[in-house]
XYZ file of C-alpha atoms in Angstrom:
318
model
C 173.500 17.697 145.849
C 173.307 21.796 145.021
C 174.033 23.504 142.479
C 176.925 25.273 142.057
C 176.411 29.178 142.260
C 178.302 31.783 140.732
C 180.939 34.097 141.992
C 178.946 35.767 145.099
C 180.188 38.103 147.877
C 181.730 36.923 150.164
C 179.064 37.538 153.541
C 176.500 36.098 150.536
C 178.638 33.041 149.631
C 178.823 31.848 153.609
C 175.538 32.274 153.962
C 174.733 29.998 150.881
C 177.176 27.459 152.403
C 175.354 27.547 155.991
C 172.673 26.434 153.752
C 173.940 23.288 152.154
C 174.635 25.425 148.947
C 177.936 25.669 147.107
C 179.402 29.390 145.735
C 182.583 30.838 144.668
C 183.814 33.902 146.216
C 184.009 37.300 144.443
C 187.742 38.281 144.167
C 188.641 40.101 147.128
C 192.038 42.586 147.260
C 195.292 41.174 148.169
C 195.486 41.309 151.772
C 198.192 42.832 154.071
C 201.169 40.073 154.654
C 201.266 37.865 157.893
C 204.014 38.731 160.505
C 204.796 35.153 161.114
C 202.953 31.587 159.688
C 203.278 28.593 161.476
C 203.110 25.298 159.933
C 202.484 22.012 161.494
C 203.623 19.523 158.858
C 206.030 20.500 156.149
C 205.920 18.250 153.397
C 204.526 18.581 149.837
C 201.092 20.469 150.779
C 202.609 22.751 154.068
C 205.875 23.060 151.965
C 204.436 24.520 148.997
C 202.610 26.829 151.153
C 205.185 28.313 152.668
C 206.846 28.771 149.313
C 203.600 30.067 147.906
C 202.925 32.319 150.649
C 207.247 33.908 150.660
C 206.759 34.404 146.861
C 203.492 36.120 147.105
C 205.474 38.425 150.116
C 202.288 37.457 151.977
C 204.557 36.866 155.031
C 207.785 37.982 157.183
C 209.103 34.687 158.097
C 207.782 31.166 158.416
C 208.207 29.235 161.224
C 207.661 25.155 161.383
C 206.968 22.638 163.623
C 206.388 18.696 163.610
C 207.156 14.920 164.280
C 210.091 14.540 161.976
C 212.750 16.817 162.675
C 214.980 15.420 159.944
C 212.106 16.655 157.501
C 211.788 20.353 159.281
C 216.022 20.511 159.041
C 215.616 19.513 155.759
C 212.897 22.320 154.854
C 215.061 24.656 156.163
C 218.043 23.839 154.206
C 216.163 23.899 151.257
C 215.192 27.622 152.264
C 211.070 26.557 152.538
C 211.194 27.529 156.316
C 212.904 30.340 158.354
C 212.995 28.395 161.328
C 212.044 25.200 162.767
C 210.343 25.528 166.706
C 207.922 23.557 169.360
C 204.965 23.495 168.970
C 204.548 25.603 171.875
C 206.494 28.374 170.714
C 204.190 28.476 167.140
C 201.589 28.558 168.658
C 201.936 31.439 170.847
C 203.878 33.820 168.097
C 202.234 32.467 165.025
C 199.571 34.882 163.300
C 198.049 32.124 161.021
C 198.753 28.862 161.742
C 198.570 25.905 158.752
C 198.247 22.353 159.993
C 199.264 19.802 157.027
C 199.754 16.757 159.092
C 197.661 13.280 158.308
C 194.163 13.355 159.193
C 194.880 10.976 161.666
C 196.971 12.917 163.789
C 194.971 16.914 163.810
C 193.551 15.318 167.581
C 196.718 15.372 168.893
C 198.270 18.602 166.693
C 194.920 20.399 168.508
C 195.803 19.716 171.852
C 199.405 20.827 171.668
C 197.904 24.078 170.436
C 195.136 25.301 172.713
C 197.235 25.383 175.934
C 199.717 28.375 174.120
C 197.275 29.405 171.115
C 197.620 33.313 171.062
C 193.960 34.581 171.189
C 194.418 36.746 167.996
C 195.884 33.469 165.725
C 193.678 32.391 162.974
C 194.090 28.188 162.756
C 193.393 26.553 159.411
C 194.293 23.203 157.874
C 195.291 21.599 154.535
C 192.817 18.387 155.360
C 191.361 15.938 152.564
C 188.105 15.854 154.850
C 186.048 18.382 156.884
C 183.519 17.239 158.661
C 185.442 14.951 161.334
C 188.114 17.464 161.709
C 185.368 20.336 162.739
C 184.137 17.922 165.176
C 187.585 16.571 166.655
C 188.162 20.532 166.719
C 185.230 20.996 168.458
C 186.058 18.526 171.644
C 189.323 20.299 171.823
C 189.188 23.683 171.358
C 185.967 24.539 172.958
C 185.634 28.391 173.374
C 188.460 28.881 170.829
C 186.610 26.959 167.928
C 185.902 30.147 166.219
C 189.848 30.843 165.352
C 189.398 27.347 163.172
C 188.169 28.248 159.867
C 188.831 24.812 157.934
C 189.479 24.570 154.238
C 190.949 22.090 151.551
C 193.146 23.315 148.997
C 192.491 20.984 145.837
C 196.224 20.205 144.896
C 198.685 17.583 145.645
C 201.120 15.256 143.508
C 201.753 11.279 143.675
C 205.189 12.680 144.806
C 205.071 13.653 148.752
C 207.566 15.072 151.386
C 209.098 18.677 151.189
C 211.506 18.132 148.589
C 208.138 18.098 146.266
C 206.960 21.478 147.336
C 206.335 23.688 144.920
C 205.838 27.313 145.191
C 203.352 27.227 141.642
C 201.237 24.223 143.549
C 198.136 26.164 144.187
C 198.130 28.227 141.080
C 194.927 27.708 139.248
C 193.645 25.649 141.652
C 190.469 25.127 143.566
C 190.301 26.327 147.201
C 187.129 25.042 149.661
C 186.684 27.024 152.851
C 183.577 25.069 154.983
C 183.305 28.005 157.232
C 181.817 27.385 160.911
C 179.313 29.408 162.550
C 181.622 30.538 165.020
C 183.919 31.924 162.758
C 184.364 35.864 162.712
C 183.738 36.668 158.786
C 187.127 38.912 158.811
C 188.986 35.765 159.505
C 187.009 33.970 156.340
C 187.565 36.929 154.459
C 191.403 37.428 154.783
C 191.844 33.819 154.393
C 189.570 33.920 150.834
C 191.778 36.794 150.076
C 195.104 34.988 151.089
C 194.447 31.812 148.566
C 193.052 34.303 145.845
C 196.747 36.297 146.136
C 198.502 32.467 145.579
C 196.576 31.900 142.577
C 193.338 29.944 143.604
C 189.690 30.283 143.268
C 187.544 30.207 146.617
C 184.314 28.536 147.328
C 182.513 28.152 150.226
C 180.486 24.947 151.024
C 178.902 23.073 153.975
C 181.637 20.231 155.334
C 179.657 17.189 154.580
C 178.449 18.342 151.064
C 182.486 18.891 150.471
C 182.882 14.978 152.083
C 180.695 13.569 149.791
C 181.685 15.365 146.717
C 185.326 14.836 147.162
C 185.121 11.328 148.031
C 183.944 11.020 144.607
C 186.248 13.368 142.795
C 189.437 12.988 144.696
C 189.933 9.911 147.553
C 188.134 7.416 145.155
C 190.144 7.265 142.271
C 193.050 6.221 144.684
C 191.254 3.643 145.772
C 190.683 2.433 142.017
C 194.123 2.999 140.925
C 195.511 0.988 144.446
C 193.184 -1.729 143.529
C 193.888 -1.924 140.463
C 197.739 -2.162 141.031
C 196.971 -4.646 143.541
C 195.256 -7.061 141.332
C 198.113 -7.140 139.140
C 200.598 -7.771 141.965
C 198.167 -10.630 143.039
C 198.750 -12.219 139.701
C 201.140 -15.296 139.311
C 202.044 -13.069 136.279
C 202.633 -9.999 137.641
C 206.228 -9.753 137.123
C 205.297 -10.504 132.958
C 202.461 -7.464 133.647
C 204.717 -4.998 134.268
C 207.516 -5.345 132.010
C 204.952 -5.112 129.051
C 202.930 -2.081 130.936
C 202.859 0.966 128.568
C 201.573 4.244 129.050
C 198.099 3.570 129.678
C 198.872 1.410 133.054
C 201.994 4.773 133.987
C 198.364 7.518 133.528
C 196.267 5.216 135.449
C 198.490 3.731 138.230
C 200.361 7.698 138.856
C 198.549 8.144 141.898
C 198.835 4.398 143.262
C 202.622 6.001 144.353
C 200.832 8.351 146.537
C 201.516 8.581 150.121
C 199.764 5.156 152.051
C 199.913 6.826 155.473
C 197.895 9.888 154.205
C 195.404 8.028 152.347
C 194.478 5.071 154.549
C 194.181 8.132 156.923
C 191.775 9.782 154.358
C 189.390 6.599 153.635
C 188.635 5.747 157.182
C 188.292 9.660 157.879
C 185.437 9.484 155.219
C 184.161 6.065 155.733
C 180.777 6.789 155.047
C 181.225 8.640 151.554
C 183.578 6.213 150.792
C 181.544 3.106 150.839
C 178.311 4.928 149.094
C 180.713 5.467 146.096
C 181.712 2.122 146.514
C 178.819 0.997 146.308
C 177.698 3.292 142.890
C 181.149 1.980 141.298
C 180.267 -2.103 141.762
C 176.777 -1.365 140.030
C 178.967 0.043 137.206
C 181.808 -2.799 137.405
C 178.874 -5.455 137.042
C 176.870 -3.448 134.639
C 179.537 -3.736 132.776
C 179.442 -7.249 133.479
C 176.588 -8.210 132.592
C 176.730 -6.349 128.805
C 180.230 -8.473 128.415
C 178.690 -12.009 129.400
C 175.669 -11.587 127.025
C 177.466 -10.107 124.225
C 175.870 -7.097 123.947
C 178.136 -4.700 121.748
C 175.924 -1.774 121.393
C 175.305 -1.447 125.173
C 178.888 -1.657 125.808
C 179.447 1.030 123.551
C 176.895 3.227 124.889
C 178.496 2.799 127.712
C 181.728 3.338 126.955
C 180.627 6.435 125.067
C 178.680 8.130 127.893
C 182.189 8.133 129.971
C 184.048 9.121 126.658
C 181.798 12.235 125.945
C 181.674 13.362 129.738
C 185.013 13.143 130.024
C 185.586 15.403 126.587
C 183.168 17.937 128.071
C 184.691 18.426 131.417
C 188.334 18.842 129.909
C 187.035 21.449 127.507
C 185.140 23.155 130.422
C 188.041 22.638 133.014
């Protein structure tokens, strides 16, 4: 893995991530507001958004389009969108357009696009992974690939759905752009500047280097806490389990409520990363093991106290 570099440039800090490296962005002035964003997807990441991007005055109007059009109503009632539209019609008068749908489904959201996609609309995405998104966008857009700058805003909640949008959401948060070659570095830039004005810091990395790390950082620990949760509902006491839970099993089951569609989306998107952290997990689980079978108290301390001290260090640095 790289190291993380300091704040760089921005023309600097895509070059770095062209080159497997990892920087943040210098902090770039506010830019001038959007006539019109599109979103594809309004629930609790395209929601908060929109709400982000009205309360920065970043924008005119937002416009919205998707499968559900009891959500988009909804949005709209609770004054997150202007308007809710076809797809066709976003695309065509949308000057950045923000695709929050499940990973599953950005195939599909791609080709509605490109048949209406004004030629001067910048396309970006909300997606948990980056890598098989570029590609799908590759297949589909062709030519237009270049108004695709993917990125991954690091925010969400166990709550989902557009009455959990948040305007605040992306405040202090991270923001990773994994720019393509294609992309036209004005594009990158107002983006970078966009996400600073909402409160984020913006790094730049290469798509499979953001895979791997997040896999680790983010989609695993649902996959822990799902497990988890499932082991106790496989449990002829399960019932008993969770009348006596306390507040230890609420902090480490929080994120079992998150959305199923959108992470069993996620895993299989990232299969690969995935299973290599699987994999570095059961060699803890049976270390673990092992110092519990042969009684070994001091090694299960040490153990316990590497996690306890890393985890001290990253919430002071954090």
């Amino acid at each position: 893995m790289p190291k993380l570099l300091s704040a760089l440039p921005l023309a600097e800090a895509v070059r770095v991530s062209f080159n497997d490296g990892i920087a943040r962005i210098e902090d770039l002035a506010k830019p001038p507001a959007f006539n019109t964003v599109g979103i594809i997807g309004v629930g609790l990441i395209g929601g908060s958004f929109a709400l982000a991007m009205k309360s920065a005055g970043l924008c005119e109007r937002v416009i919205a389009a998707g499968r559900q059009q009891s959500s988009l109503f909804n949005a709209k009632a609770l004054g997150v969108i202007d308007e809710v539209v076809s797809v066709e019609y976003l695309a065509a008068e949308a000057d950045l357009i923000f695709i929050a749908v499940p990973v599953k489904a950005f195939a599909s959201v791609f080709k509605q696009l490109i048949p209406h996609l004004s030629e001067t609309a910048i396309i970006t995405d909300g997606g948990s992974t980056k890598y098989d998104l570029m590609m799908e966008a590759r297949l589909i857009l062709g030519e237009r690939i270049g108004q695709f700058v993917p990125l991954h805003p690091i925010a969400g909640s166990h709550q989902s759905g557009v009455a959990a949008a948040r305007g605040d959401l992306y405040e202090d948060r991270k923001l990773i752009i994994t720019p393509l070659a294609e992309n036209a570095l004005a594009d990158i830039a107002l983006l970078a500047a966009t996400w600073q004005a909402l409160g984020a810091t913006v790094y730049c990395m290469d798509a499979q280097i953001h895979d791997r790390i997040f896999a680790a950082t983010s989609h695993f620990p649902h996959y822990i806490s799902a497990a988890y949760m499932n082991s106790l509902l496989a449990s002829e006491h399960r019932e008993l389990f969770l009348a006596m839970a306390g507040t230890g099993f609420r902090d480490f089951t929080r994120i079992a409520a998150s959305s199923p569609e959108m992470w069993s989306d996620i895993f299989f998107a990232n299969k690969e990363a995935m299973l290599a952290q699987l994999d570095d997990f059961i060699r803890q689980l049976n270390e673990a093991k092992v110092y519990l079978q042969n009684e070994q108290q001091d090694k299960m301390y040490e153990w316990f106290n590497t996690a306890s001290s890393a985890r001290k260090n990253w919430q002071l640095k954090s």
